[in-house]
CSV table of C-alpha atoms in Angstrom, one decimal:
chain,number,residue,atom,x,y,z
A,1,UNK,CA,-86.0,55.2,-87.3
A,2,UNK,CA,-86.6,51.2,-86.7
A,3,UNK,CA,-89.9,50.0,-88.7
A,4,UNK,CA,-92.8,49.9,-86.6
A,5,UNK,CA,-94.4,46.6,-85.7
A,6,UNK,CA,-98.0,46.3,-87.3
A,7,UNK,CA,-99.6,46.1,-84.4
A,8,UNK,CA,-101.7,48.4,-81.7
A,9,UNK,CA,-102.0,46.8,-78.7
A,10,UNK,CA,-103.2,46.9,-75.1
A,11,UNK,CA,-102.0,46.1,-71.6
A,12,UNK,CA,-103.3,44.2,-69.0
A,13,UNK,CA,-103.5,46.5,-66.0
A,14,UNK,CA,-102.9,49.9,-64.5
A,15,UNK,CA,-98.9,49.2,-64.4
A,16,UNK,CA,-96.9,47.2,-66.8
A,17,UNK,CA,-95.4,44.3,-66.1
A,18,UNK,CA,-91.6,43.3,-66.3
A,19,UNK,CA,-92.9,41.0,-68.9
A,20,UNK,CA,-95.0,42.9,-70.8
A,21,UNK,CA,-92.1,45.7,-71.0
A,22,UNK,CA,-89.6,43.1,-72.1
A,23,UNK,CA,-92.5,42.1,-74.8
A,24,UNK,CA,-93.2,45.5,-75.7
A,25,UNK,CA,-89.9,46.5,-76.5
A,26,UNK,CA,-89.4,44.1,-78.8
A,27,UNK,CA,-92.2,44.1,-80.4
A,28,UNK,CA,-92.3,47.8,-81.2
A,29,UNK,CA,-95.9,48.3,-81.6
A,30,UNK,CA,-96.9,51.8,-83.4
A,31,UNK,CA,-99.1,52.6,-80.7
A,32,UNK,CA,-101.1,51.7,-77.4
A,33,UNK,CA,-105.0,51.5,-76.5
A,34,UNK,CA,-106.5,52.5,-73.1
A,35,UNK,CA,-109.3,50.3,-71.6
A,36,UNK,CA,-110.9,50.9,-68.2
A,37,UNK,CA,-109.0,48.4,-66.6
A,38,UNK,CA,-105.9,50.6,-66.9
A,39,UNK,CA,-107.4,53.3,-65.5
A,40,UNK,CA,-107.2,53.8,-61.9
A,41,UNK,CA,-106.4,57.8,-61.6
A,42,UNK,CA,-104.9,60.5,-63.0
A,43,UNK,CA,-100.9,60.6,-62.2
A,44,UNK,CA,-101.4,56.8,-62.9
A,45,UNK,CA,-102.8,57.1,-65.9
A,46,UNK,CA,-100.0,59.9,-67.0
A,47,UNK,CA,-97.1,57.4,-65.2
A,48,UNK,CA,-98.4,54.4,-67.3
A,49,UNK,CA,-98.4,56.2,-71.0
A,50,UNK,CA,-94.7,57.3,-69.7
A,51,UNK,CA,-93.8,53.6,-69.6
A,52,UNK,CA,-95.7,52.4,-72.3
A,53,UNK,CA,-93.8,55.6,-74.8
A,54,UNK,CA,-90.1,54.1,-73.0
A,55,UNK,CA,-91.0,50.5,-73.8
A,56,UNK,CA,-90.5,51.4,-77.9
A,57,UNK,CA,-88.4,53.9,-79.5
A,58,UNK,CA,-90.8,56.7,-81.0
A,59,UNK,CA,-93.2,58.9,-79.5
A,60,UNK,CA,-96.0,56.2,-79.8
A,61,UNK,CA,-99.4,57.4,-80.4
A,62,UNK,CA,-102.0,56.1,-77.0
A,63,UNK,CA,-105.4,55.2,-78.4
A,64,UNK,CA,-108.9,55.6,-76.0
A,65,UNK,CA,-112.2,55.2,-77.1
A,66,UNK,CA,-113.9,58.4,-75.4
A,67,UNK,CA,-117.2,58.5,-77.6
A,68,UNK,CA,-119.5,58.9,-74.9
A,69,UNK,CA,-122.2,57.6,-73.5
A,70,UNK,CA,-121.8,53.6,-73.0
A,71,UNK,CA,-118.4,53.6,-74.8
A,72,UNK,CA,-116.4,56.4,-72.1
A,73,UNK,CA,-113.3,54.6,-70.7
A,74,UNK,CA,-112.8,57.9,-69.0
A,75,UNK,CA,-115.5,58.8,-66.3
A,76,UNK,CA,-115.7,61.2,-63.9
A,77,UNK,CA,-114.1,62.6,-61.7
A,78,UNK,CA,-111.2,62.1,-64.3
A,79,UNK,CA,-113.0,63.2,-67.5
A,80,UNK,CA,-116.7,64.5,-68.2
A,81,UNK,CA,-119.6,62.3,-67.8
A,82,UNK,CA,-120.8,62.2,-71.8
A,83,UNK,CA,-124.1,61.5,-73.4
A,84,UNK,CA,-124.0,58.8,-76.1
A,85,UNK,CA,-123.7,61.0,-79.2
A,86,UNK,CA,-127.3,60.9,-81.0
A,87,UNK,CA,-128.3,62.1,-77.6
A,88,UNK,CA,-126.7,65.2,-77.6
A,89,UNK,CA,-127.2,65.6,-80.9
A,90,UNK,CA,-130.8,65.2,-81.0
A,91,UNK,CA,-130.5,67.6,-77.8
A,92,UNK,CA,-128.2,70.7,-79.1
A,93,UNK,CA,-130.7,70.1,-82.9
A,94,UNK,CA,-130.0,73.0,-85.3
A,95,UNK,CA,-126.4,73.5,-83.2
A,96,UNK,CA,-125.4,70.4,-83.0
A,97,UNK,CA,-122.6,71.0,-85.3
A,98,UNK,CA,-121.2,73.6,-82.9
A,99,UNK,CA,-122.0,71.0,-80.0
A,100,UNK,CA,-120.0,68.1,-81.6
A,101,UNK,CA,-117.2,70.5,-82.0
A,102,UNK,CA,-116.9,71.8,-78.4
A,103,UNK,CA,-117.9,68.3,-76.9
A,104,UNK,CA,-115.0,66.8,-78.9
A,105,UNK,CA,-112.2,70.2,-78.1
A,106,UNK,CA,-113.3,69.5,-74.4
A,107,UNK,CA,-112.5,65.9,-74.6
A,108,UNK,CA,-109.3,66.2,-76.2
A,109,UNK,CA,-108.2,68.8,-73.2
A,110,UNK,CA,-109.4,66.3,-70.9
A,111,UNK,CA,-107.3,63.4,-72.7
A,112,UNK,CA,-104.2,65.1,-73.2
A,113,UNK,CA,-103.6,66.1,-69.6
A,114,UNK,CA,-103.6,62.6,-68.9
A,115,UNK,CA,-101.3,61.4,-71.8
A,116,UNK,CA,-103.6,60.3,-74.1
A,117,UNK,CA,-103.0,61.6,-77.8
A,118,UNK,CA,-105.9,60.0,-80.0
A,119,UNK,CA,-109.4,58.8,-79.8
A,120,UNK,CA,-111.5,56.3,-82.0
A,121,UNK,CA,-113.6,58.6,-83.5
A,122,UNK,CA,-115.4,60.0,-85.4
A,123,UNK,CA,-117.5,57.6,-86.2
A,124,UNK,CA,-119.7,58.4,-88.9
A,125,UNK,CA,-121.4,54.7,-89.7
A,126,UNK,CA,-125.0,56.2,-91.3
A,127,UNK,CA,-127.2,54.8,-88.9
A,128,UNK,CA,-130.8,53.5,-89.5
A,129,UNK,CA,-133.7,52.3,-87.6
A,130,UNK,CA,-133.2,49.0,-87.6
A,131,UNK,CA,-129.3,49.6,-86.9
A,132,UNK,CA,-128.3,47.1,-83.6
A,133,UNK,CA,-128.6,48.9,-80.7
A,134,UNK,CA,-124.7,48.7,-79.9
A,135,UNK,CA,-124.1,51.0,-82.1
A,136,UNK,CA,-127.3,53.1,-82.9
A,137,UNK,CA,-126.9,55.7,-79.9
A,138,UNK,CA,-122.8,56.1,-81.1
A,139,UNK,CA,-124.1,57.4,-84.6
A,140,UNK,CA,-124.4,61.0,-85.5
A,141,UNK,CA,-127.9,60.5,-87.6
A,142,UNK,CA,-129.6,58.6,-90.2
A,143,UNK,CA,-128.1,60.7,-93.4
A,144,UNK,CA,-124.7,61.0,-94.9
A,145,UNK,CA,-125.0,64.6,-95.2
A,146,UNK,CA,-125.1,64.9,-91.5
A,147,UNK,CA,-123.0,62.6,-90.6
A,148,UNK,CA,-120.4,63.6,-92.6
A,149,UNK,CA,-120.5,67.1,-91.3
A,150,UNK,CA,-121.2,66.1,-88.0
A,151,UNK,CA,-118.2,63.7,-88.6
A,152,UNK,CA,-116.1,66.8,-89.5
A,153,UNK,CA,-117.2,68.7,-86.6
A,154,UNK,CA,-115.5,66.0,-83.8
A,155,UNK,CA,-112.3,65.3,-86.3
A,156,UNK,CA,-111.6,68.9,-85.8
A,157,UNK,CA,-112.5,69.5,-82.4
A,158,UNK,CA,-110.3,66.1,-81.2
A,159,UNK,CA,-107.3,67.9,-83.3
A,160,UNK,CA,-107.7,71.2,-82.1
A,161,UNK,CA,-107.6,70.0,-79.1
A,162,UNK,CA,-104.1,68.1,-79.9
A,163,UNK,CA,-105.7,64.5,-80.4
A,164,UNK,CA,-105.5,62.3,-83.2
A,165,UNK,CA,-109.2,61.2,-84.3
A,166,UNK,CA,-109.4,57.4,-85.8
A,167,UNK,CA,-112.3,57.3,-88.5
A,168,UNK,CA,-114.7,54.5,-87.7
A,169,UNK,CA,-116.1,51.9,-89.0
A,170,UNK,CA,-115.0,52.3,-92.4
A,171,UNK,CA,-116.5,51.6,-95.1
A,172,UNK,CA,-119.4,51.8,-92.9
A,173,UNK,CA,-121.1,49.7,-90.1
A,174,UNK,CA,-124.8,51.2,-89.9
A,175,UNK,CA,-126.7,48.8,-91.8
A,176,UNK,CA,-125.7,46.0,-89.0
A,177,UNK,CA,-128.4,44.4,-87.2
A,178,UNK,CA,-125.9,42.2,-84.9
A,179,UNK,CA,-123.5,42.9,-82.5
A,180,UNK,CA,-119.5,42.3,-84.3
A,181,UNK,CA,-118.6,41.9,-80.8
A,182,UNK,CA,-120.2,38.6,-80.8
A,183,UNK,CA,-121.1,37.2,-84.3
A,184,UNK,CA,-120.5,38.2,-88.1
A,185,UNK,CA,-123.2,40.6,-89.5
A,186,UNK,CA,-124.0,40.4,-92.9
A,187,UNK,CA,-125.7,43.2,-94.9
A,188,UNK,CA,-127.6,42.5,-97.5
A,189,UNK,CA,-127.8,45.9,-99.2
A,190,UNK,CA,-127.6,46.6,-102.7
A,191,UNK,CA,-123.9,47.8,-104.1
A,192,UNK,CA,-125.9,51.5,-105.2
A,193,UNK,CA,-127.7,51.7,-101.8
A,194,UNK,CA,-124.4,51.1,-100.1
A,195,UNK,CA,-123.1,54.1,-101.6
A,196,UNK,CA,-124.9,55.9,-98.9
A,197,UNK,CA,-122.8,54.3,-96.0
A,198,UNK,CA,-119.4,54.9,-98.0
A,199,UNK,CA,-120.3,58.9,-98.7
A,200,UNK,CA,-119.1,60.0,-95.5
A,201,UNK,CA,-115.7,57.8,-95.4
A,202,UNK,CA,-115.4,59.6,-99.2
A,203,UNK,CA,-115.7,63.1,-97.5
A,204,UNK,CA,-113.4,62.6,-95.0
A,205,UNK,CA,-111.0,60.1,-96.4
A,206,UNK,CA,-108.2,63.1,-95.5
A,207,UNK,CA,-107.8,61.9,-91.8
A,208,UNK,CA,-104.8,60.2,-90.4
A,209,UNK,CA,-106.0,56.8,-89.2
A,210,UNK,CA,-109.2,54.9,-89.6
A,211,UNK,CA,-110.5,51.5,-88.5
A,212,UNK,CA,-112.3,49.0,-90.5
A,213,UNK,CA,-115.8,47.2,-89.7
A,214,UNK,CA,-115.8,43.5,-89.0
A,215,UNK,CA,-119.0,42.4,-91.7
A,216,UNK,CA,-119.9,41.2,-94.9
A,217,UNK,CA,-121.3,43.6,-97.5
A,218,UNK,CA,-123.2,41.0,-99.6
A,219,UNK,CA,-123.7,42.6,-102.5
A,220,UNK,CA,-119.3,42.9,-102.7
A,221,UNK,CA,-117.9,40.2,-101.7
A,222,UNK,CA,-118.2,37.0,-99.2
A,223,UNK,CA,-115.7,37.6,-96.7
A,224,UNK,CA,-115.7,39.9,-93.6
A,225,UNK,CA,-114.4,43.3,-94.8
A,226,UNK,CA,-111.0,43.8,-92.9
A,227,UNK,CA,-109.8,40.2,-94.6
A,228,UNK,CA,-110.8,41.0,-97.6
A,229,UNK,CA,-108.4,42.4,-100.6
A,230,UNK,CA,-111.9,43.3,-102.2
A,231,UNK,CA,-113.3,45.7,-99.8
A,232,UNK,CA,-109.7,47.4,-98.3
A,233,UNK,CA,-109.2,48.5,-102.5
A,234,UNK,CA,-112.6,49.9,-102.3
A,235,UNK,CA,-111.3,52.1,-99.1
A,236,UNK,CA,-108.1,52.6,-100.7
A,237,UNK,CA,-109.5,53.1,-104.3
A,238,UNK,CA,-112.9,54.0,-104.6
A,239,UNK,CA,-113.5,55.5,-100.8
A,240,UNK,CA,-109.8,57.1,-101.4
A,241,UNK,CA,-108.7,56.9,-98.0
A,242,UNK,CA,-105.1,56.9,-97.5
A,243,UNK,CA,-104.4,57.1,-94.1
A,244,UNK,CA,-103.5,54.4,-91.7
A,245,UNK,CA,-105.9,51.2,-91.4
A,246,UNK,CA,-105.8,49.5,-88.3
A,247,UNK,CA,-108.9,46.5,-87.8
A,248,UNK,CA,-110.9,47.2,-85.5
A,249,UNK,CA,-110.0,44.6,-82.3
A,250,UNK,CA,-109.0,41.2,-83.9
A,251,UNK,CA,-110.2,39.4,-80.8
A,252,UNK,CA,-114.0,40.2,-81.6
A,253,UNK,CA,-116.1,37.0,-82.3
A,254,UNK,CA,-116.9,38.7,-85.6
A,255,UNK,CA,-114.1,36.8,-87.4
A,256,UNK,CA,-113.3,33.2,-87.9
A,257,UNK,CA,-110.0,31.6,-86.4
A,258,UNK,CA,-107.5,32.1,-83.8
A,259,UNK,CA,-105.4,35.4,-83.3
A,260,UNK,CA,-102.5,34.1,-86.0
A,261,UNK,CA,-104.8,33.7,-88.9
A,262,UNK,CA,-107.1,36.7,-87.9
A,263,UNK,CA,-103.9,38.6,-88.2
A,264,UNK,CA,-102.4,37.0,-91.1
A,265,UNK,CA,-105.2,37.7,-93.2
A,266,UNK,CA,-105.9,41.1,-92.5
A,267,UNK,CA,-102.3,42.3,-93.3
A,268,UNK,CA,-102.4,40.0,-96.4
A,269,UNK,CA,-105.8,41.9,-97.3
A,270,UNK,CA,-104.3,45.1,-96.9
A,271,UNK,CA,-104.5,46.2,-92.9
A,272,UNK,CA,-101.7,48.6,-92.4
A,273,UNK,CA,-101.8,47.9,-88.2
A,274,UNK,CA,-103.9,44.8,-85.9
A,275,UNK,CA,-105.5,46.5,-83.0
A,276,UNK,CA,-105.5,43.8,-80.5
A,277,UNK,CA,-107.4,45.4,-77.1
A,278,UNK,CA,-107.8,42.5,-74.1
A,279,UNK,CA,-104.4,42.9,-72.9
A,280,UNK,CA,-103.4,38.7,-73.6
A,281,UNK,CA,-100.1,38.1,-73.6
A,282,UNK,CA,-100.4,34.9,-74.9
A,283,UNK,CA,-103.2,36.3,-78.0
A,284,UNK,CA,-100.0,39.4,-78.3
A,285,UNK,CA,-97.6,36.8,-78.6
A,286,UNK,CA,-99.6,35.4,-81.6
A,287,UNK,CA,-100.2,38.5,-83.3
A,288,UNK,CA,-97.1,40.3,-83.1
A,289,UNK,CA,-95.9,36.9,-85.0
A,290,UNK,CA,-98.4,37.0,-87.4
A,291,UNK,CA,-98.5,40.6,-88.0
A,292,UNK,CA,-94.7,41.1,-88.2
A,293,UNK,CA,-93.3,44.4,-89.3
A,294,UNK,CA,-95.0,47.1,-91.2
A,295,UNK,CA,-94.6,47.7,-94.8
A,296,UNK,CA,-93.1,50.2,-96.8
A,297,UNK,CA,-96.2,51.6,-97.4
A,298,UNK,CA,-97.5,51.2,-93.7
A,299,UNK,CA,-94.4,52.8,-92.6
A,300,UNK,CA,-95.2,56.0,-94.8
A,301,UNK,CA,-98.6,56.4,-93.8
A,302,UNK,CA,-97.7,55.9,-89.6
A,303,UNK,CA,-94.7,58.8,-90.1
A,304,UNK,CA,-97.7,60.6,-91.9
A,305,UNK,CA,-100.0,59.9,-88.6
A,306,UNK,CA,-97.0,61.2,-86.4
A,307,UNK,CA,-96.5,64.5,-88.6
A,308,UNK,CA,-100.7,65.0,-88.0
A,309,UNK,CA,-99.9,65.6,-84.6
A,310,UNK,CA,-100.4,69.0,-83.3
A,311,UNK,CA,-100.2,71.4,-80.4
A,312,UNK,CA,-103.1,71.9,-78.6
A,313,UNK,CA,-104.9,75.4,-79.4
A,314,UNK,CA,-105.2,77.6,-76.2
A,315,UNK,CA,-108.9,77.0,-74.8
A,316,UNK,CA,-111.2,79.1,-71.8
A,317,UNK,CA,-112.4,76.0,-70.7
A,318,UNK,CA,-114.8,77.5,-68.6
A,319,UNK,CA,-116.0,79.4,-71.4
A,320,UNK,CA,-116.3,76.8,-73.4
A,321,UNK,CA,-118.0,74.1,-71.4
A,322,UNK,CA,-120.7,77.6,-70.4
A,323,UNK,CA,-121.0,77.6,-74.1
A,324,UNK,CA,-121.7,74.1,-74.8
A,325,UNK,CA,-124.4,73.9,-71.5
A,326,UNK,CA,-126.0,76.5,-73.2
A,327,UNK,CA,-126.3,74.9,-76.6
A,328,UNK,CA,-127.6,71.8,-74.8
A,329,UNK,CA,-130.6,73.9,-73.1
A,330,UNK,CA,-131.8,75.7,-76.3
C-alpha cells in the first residue's frame, strides 16, 4: 500500500470537481471531512463519498462532525434533529449514560447509510462555568468522572454502530473562555489543576484517532498545543494516547501564519494528519506541500485506524429510538 498523505481534507461542494479529483488523487489524503455544503440529499451524499474513496487508492475513512445540537451537519429529513449534548444529558440525568449510548448507535446507523464511516467525537473537554459558550453545550459535564464515562458511552455506541469516533479536543479544551475559531485562548491553569482536563484523554487514550485543541496551556509551555513538541509528548507520553493525531482544522484563526507554516509546524511538533475543512484549493495546495507524506509512525497508527473498523451490529431501530424517547421523558 502507497503511504498516505498527512492530510484530511475537504471539498468544496456537493460533487467533485475534475480538478479537485485530479488533486486528490495525487495527493492521497488518509481520509475526507463532510461539511453542510456537501450535503444536498441522500443518494448524493452516498454518490459523493463513492468519488471521494475512487479519487485515492484505500478504503479512505469520511469524517462528519454529528455532535448535535449547533454542530449537526446532518439535519433532518436526512438524519435526526439532535439536542446539543449537555442538553440531553441534563434531560435523560441518572440514564444518561444509556442515552449517550443509544443517541450515538442511532447516529452511526444514520451515518453509515449515507457513506459516512467516522464522527468527531466524543468529546470529553471537562467543561466549566465559565467555559465559552461554543463549546459549553457540546460537553458532557463539569467532572472527569462523567465525562470520561459519558465519553465511553458515545465511543462505543459510534463503533457499534460501525463508525469510527475521533477523541476531541485532546488534551483538553474546557477551561477556554474564547472561541479557537477566531483567536488563541490561553488558560492560565495551574499544571496540577490541569490534571483534571487530561483525566479523561488518560481513560480513553485506547481509541483510534483524536484531534488536538488549538490553545496555550500556560502553565506548560508558550505555544499553541498542536505546534508544540511539548504538549503532543504529554499526549503521547504522559496522556498515553497512541492513536492517530490529526489538528483540529488548520484554517481556524487560533494559529499564527499561513496554511504552509500552520502545517509545517504541526507535523514537525508531532501531528500524525492536518485536517484542513473549507474546501480551498488554493489553502489544499499549500498544505498537502507542507504536510507531505506520513511517517513511519503515522503510517502504523492510520493501518491501525483502518483495522478499528467494524461491521455494524444488527439494531431494532424502532426499538431503540422507543427506548431512547423514553429515557428522555423520565
Amino acid at each position: 500500500m502507497k503511504t498516505f498523505g498527512a492530510t484530511i481534507l475537504g471539498c468544496a461542494g456537493p460533487k467533485l470537481t475534475s480538478e479537485e479529483r485530479r488533486f486528490f488523487h495525487e495527493a492521497n489524503p488518509f481520509g475526507f471531512i463532510l461539511f453542510s455544503r456537501n450535503i444536498d440529499h441522500a443518494d448524493q451524499i452516498r454518490a459523493l463519498c463513492a468519488e471521494l474513496r475512487a479519487c485515492v487508492e484505500h478504503d479512505a475513512p469520511i469524517l462528519i462532525d454529528q455532535e448535535g445540537g449547533r454542530v449537526q451537519r446532518l439535519r433532518p429529513p436526512l438524519a435526526t434533529e439532535w439536542l446539543p449534548p449537555l442538553d440531553h444529558i441534563q434531560q435523560a440525568g441518572d440514564a444518561a449514560e444509556r442515552a449517550m449510548y443509544l443517541r450515538s448507535l442511532l447516529q452511526a446507523v444514520e451515518l453509515t447509510e449515507l457513506g459516512i464511516d467516522s464522527n468527531c467525537a466524543p468529546l470529553v473537554d471537562v467543561a466549566t462555568k465559565a467555559t465559552h459558550p461554543f463549546l459549553q453545550n457540546r460537553c458532557y459535564g463539569y467532572s472527569p468522572e462523567v465525562v470520561t464515562k459519558l465519553g465511553r458511552a458515545v465511543a462505543n455506541g459510534l463503533m457499534d454502530g460501525g463508525v469510527l469516533p475521533v477523541l476531541k479536543h485532546i488534551p483538553g479544551h474546557g477551561r477556554a473562555v474564547q472561541d479557537s475559531h477566531l483567536e488563541l485562548p490561553r488558560v492560565t491553569a495551574s499544571a496540577l489543576d490541569l490534571q483534571i482536563d487530561f483525566a479523561p484523554f488518560r481513560q480513553l487514550n485506547d481509541l483510534p484517532m483524536g484531534m488536538t485543541a488549538h490553545l496555550v496551556y500556560e502553565a506548560l509551555d508558550p505555544q499553541p498545543a498542536t505546534i508544540s513538541t511539548k504538549m503532543m509528548r504529554l499526549i503521547r507520553d504522559d496522556i498515553g494516547f497512541d492513536g492517530l493525531v490529526m489538528t483540529d482544522d488548520i484554517s481556524m484563526q487560533a494559529l499564527d501564519g499561513d496554511m504552509t507554516q500552520r502545517s509545517a509546524k504541526s507535523i514537525a511538533a508531532g501531528c500524525d494528519v492536518i485536517l484542513h475543512c473549507n474546501g480551498d484549493m488554493s489553502e489544499m495546495q499549500d498544505v498537502v506541500a507542507a504536510s507531505g507524506l506520513m511517517t513511519a509512525q503515522a503510517q502504523t497508527r492510520a493501518l491501525r485506524v483502518l483495522d478499528a473498523r467494524r461491521p455494524a451490529v444488527a439494531v431494532d431501530i424502532a426499538g431503540l429510538k422507543a427506548e431512547l424517547e423514553a429515557l428522555a421523558s423520565g
